[in-house]
Tab-separated table of C-alpha atoms in Angstrom:
chain	number	residue	atom	x	y	z
Q	1	MET	CA	-43.493	38.878	211.420
Q	2	ALA	CA	-41.827	38.313	208.055
Q	3	LEU	CA	-42.728	35.073	206.318
Q	4	SER	CA	-40.329	33.008	204.220
Q	5	ARG	CA	-41.325	31.337	200.969
Q	6	ILE	CA	-41.701	28.051	202.875
Q	7	ASP	CA	-43.985	29.770	205.436
Q	8	LEU	CA	-46.117	31.275	202.662
Q	9	CYS	CA	-46.457	27.920	200.890
Q	10	SER	CA	-47.179	26.058	204.145
Q	11	ARG	CA	-49.996	28.450	205.000
Q	12	ALA	CA	-51.427	28.035	201.515
Q	13	LEU	CA	-51.204	24.252	201.874
Q	14	LEU	CA	-53.130	24.475	205.153
Q	15	LYS	CA	-55.911	26.401	203.373
Q	16	VAL	CA	-56.139	23.567	200.849
Q	17	GLY	CA	-56.268	20.968	203.619
Q	18	ALA	CA	-52.836	19.523	202.839
Q	19	HIS	CA	-49.785	18.955	205.037
Q	20	THR	CA	-47.297	21.775	205.600
Q	21	ILE	CA	-43.726	21.560	204.355
Q	22	ALA	CA	-40.362	22.295	205.951
Q	23	SER	CA	-38.435	22.366	202.669
Q	24	PHE	CA	-39.060	22.347	198.940
Q	25	ASP	CA	-36.753	19.301	198.720
Q	26	GLU	CA	-38.501	16.960	201.170
Q	27	GLY	CA	-39.917	14.681	198.456
Q	28	THR	CA	-43.634	14.968	199.275
Q	29	ALA	CA	-46.361	15.852	196.774
Q	30	GLU	CA	-46.965	19.094	198.692
Q	31	ALA	CA	-43.297	20.103	198.477
Q	32	GLU	CA	-43.125	19.249	194.785
Q	33	VAL	CA	-46.259	21.268	193.941
Q	34	ALA	CA	-45.121	24.225	196.080
Q	35	ALA	CA	-41.607	24.246	194.596
Q	36	SER	CA	-42.984	24.049	191.085
Q	37	LEU	CA	-45.722	26.679	191.361
Q	38	TYR	CA	-44.477	29.186	193.951
Q	39	PRO	CA	-42.060	31.245	191.788
Q	40	THR	CA	-44.548	31.665	188.946
Q	41	VAL	CA	-47.505	32.516	191.191
Q	42	ARG	CA	-45.408	34.970	193.242
Q	43	ASP	CA	-44.214	36.768	190.102
Q	44	ALA	CA	-47.738	36.821	188.611
Q	45	VAL	CA	-49.190	38.401	191.766
Q	46	LEU	CA	-46.296	40.885	191.993
Q	47	SER	CA	-46.709	41.913	188.356
Q	48	SER	CA	-50.506	42.247	188.636
Q	49	HIS	CA	-50.317	45.664	190.319
Q	50	PRO	CA	-47.733	48.456	190.825
Q	51	TRP	CA	-47.219	47.514	194.501
Q	52	ASN	CA	-45.515	50.305	196.443
Q	53	PHE	CA	-43.235	47.889	198.307
Q	54	ALA	CA	-42.083	46.291	195.026
Q	55	THR	CA	-41.712	49.444	192.905
Q	56	TYR	CA	-38.167	50.581	192.257
Q	57	GLN	CA	-36.476	53.252	190.181
Q	58	MET	CA	-33.025	53.269	188.667
Q	59	THR	CA	-31.002	54.918	185.945
Q	60	LEU	CA	-30.267	52.274	183.335
Q	61	PRO	CA	-26.870	51.654	181.761
Q	62	LYS	CA	-26.775	52.495	178.064
Q	63	LEU	CA	-25.732	49.623	175.799
Q	64	SER	CA	-22.923	50.149	173.294
Q	65	THR	CA	-24.906	48.653	170.412
Q	66	SER	CA	-27.754	50.633	168.881
Q	67	PRO	CA	-31.142	49.119	168.030
Q	68	ILE	CA	-31.683	47.893	164.477
Q	69	ALA	CA	-34.682	50.150	163.841
Q	70	ASP	CA	-37.125	52.703	165.245
Q	71	PHE	CA	-35.031	54.033	168.172
Q	72	ALA	CA	-31.543	55.481	168.643
Q	73	ASN	CA	-30.560	53.935	171.995
Q	74	ALA	CA	-30.867	50.681	173.916
Q	75	PHE	CA	-30.710	50.147	177.686
Q	76	GLN	CA	-30.580	46.832	179.564
Q	77	LEU	CA	-33.469	46.041	181.904
Q	78	PRO	CA	-32.467	45.207	185.486
Q	79	ALA	CA	-32.264	41.466	186.209
Q	80	ASP	CA	-34.933	41.764	188.923
Q	81	CYS	CA	-37.436	43.609	186.679
Q	82	ILE	CA	-40.691	41.695	186.266
Q	83	ARG	CA	-42.814	44.565	184.919
Q	84	VAL	CA	-41.946	47.986	183.520
Q	85	LEU	CA	-44.225	50.762	184.748
Q	86	SER	CA	-42.700	53.791	183.006
Q	87	ALA	CA	-39.524	55.369	181.679
Q	88	GLY	CA	-38.345	58.937	181.850
Q	89	THR	CA	-35.261	61.077	181.602
Q	90	ALA	CA	-33.549	63.936	183.427
Q	91	GLY	CA	-34.648	62.932	186.907
Q	92	ARG	CA	-38.231	62.014	185.934
Q	93	GLY	CA	-39.608	58.483	186.148
Q	94	GLN	CA	-42.020	58.958	183.240
Q	95	GLY	CA	-42.494	60.786	179.972
Q	96	ALA	CA	-40.056	59.019	177.644
Q	97	VAL	CA	-41.310	57.209	174.551
Q	98	TYR	CA	-39.967	53.655	174.668
Q	99	LYS	CA	-40.505	50.042	173.684
Q	100	ILE	CA	-39.356	46.854	175.440
Q	101	ILE	CA	-37.740	44.274	173.157
Q	102	GLN	CA	-35.678	41.302	174.358
Q	103	ARG	CA	-35.258	42.674	177.906
Q	104	GLN	CA	-33.996	45.991	176.540
Q	105	VAL	CA	-35.576	49.448	176.696
Q	106	LEU	CA	-35.393	51.048	173.264
Q	107	THR	CA	-35.803	54.825	173.142
Q	108	ASP	CA	-34.459	58.001	171.575
Q	109	VAL	CA	-33.401	59.639	174.868
Q	110	ASP	CA	-29.782	59.447	176.070
Q	111	GLU	CA	-30.565	58.650	179.723
Q	112	VAL	CA	-33.371	56.458	181.067
Q	113	VAL	CA	-34.838	56.501	184.561
Q	114	LEU	CA	-36.893	53.318	184.780
Q	115	THR	CA	-39.791	52.765	187.186
Q	116	TYR	CA	-40.506	49.069	187.498
Q	117	VAL	CA	-41.910	46.265	189.625
Q	118	SER	CA	-39.148	44.164	191.107
Q	119	ARG	CA	-39.013	40.854	192.925
Q	120	PRO	CA	-38.284	41.884	196.537
Q	121	ASP	CA	-37.273	39.463	199.251
Q	122	GLU	CA	-40.231	37.763	200.950
Q	123	ALA	CA	-39.213	39.412	204.230
Q	124	ASP	CA	-40.152	42.753	202.632
Q	125	PHE	CA	-43.719	41.693	201.775
Q	126	PRO	CA	-46.293	43.570	203.880
Q	127	ALA	CA	-48.912	41.506	205.726
Q	128	PHE	CA	-51.722	42.481	203.330
Q	129	PHE	CA	-49.680	41.125	200.414
Q	130	ASP	CA	-48.809	37.931	202.330
Q	131	ILE	CA	-52.524	37.215	202.802
Q	132	ALA	CA	-53.302	37.833	199.121
Q	133	LEU	CA	-50.364	35.698	197.964
Q	134	ILE	CA	-51.292	32.859	200.345
Q	135	ALA	CA	-54.859	32.907	199.009
Q	136	GLN	CA	-53.645	32.797	195.394
Q	137	LEU	CA	-51.170	30.011	196.189
Q	138	ALA	CA	-53.946	27.983	197.853
Q	139	ALA	CA	-56.079	28.288	194.712
Q	140	GLU	CA	-53.158	27.239	192.504
Q	141	PHE	CA	-52.180	24.325	194.770
Q	142	CYS	CA	-55.750	23.038	195.017
Q	143	ILE	CA	-56.239	21.055	191.804
Q	144	PRO	CA	-52.823	19.324	191.755
Q	145	LEU	CA	-53.244	18.263	195.398
Q	146	THR	CA	-56.988	17.647	195.755
Q	147	ASP	CA	-58.333	17.246	192.206
Q	148	SER	CA	-61.382	19.222	193.382
Q	149	THR	CA	-62.613	21.872	190.963
Q	150	GLY	CA	-65.384	22.868	193.377
Q	151	ARG	CA	-62.869	23.666	196.099
Q	152	TRP	CA	-60.690	25.438	193.509
Q	153	GLU	CA	-63.601	27.722	192.510
Q	154	ILE	CA	-64.160	28.721	196.141
Q	155	LEU	CA	-60.444	29.324	196.737
Q	156	GLN	CA	-60.162	31.303	193.491
Q	157	LYS	CA	-63.008	33.624	194.548
Q	158	LEU	CA	-61.387	34.085	197.959
Q	159	ALA	CA	-58.064	34.872	196.269
Q	160	GLU	CA	-59.680	37.458	193.989
Q	161	GLY	CA	-61.232	39.151	197.017
Q	162	GLU	CA	-57.940	39.186	198.930
Q	163	LEU	CA	-56.111	40.623	195.921
Q	164	ARG	CA	-58.733	43.368	195.595
Q	165	ARG	CA	-58.371	44.191	199.292
Q	166	ALA	CA	-54.561	44.210	199.069
Q	167	ARG	CA	-54.628	46.534	196.039
Q	168	LEU	CA	-56.945	48.899	197.883
Q	169	ILE	CA	-54.667	48.996	200.941
Q	170	ASP	CA	-51.612	49.503	198.731
Q	171	ALA	CA	-53.298	52.322	196.799
Q	172	GLN	CA	-54.007	54.153	200.049
Q	173	GLU	CA	-50.269	54.473	200.684
Q	174	ASP	CA	-49.923	56.908	197.789
Q	175	THR	CA	-51.003	60.432	196.915
Q	176	PRO	CA	-54.021	60.060	194.615
Q	177	PRO	CA	-53.113	60.804	191.002
Q	178	ALA	CA	-54.207	64.221	189.756
Q	179	VAL	CA	-56.296	64.600	186.637
Q	180	GLU	CA	-53.955	66.276	184.186
Q	181	ASP	CA	-55.069	66.337	180.555
Q	182	PHE	CA	-58.846	66.058	180.509
Q	183	SER	CA	-60.776	67.894	177.794
Q	184	LEU	CA	-63.907	68.511	179.902
Q	185	LEU	CA	-61.850	70.352	182.531
Q	186	GLU	CA	-60.236	72.515	179.865
Q	187	GLY	CA	-63.676	73.410	178.459
Q	188	ARG	CA	-64.841	74.760	181.839
Q	189	MET	CA	-61.987	77.240	182.135
């Protein structure tokens, strides 16, 4: 079952011992805290790991103006990009030398294939990510709603554990990376 942002926040509020919300605009302390903190916490958890469900690739449009220094070309980052993972060219998602400045990818290549973490719709979050995000939201909601640092410490440890578990599950959905350039392997051949 896909959870909405209100569902995610309500479940986090329950973990804190607060009342659930039906809307961010209902005027309660819970709604105000959730509306204020949710976008930042969601983006922080999304950007903390190259989640498979949130990783996208696209060929970037080249900008008409060249960078002032260091690189020949500039490309605009996608609006939904919250973390760049790699850049490549000629059908590869990695390998290009680049730098990010003012939401632009600066590089010397003429075409950029960007691999990045996006902000997908909450309906696309897998259950393991929902649980990790709810745990992190509960920790973040705790102090503004309860003023209890002891409870916050417990919720923060729970959130760290859930994030570790979610990263492990997510990593198992991929082919393990191969060891490529490793001097000890070359010495054995």
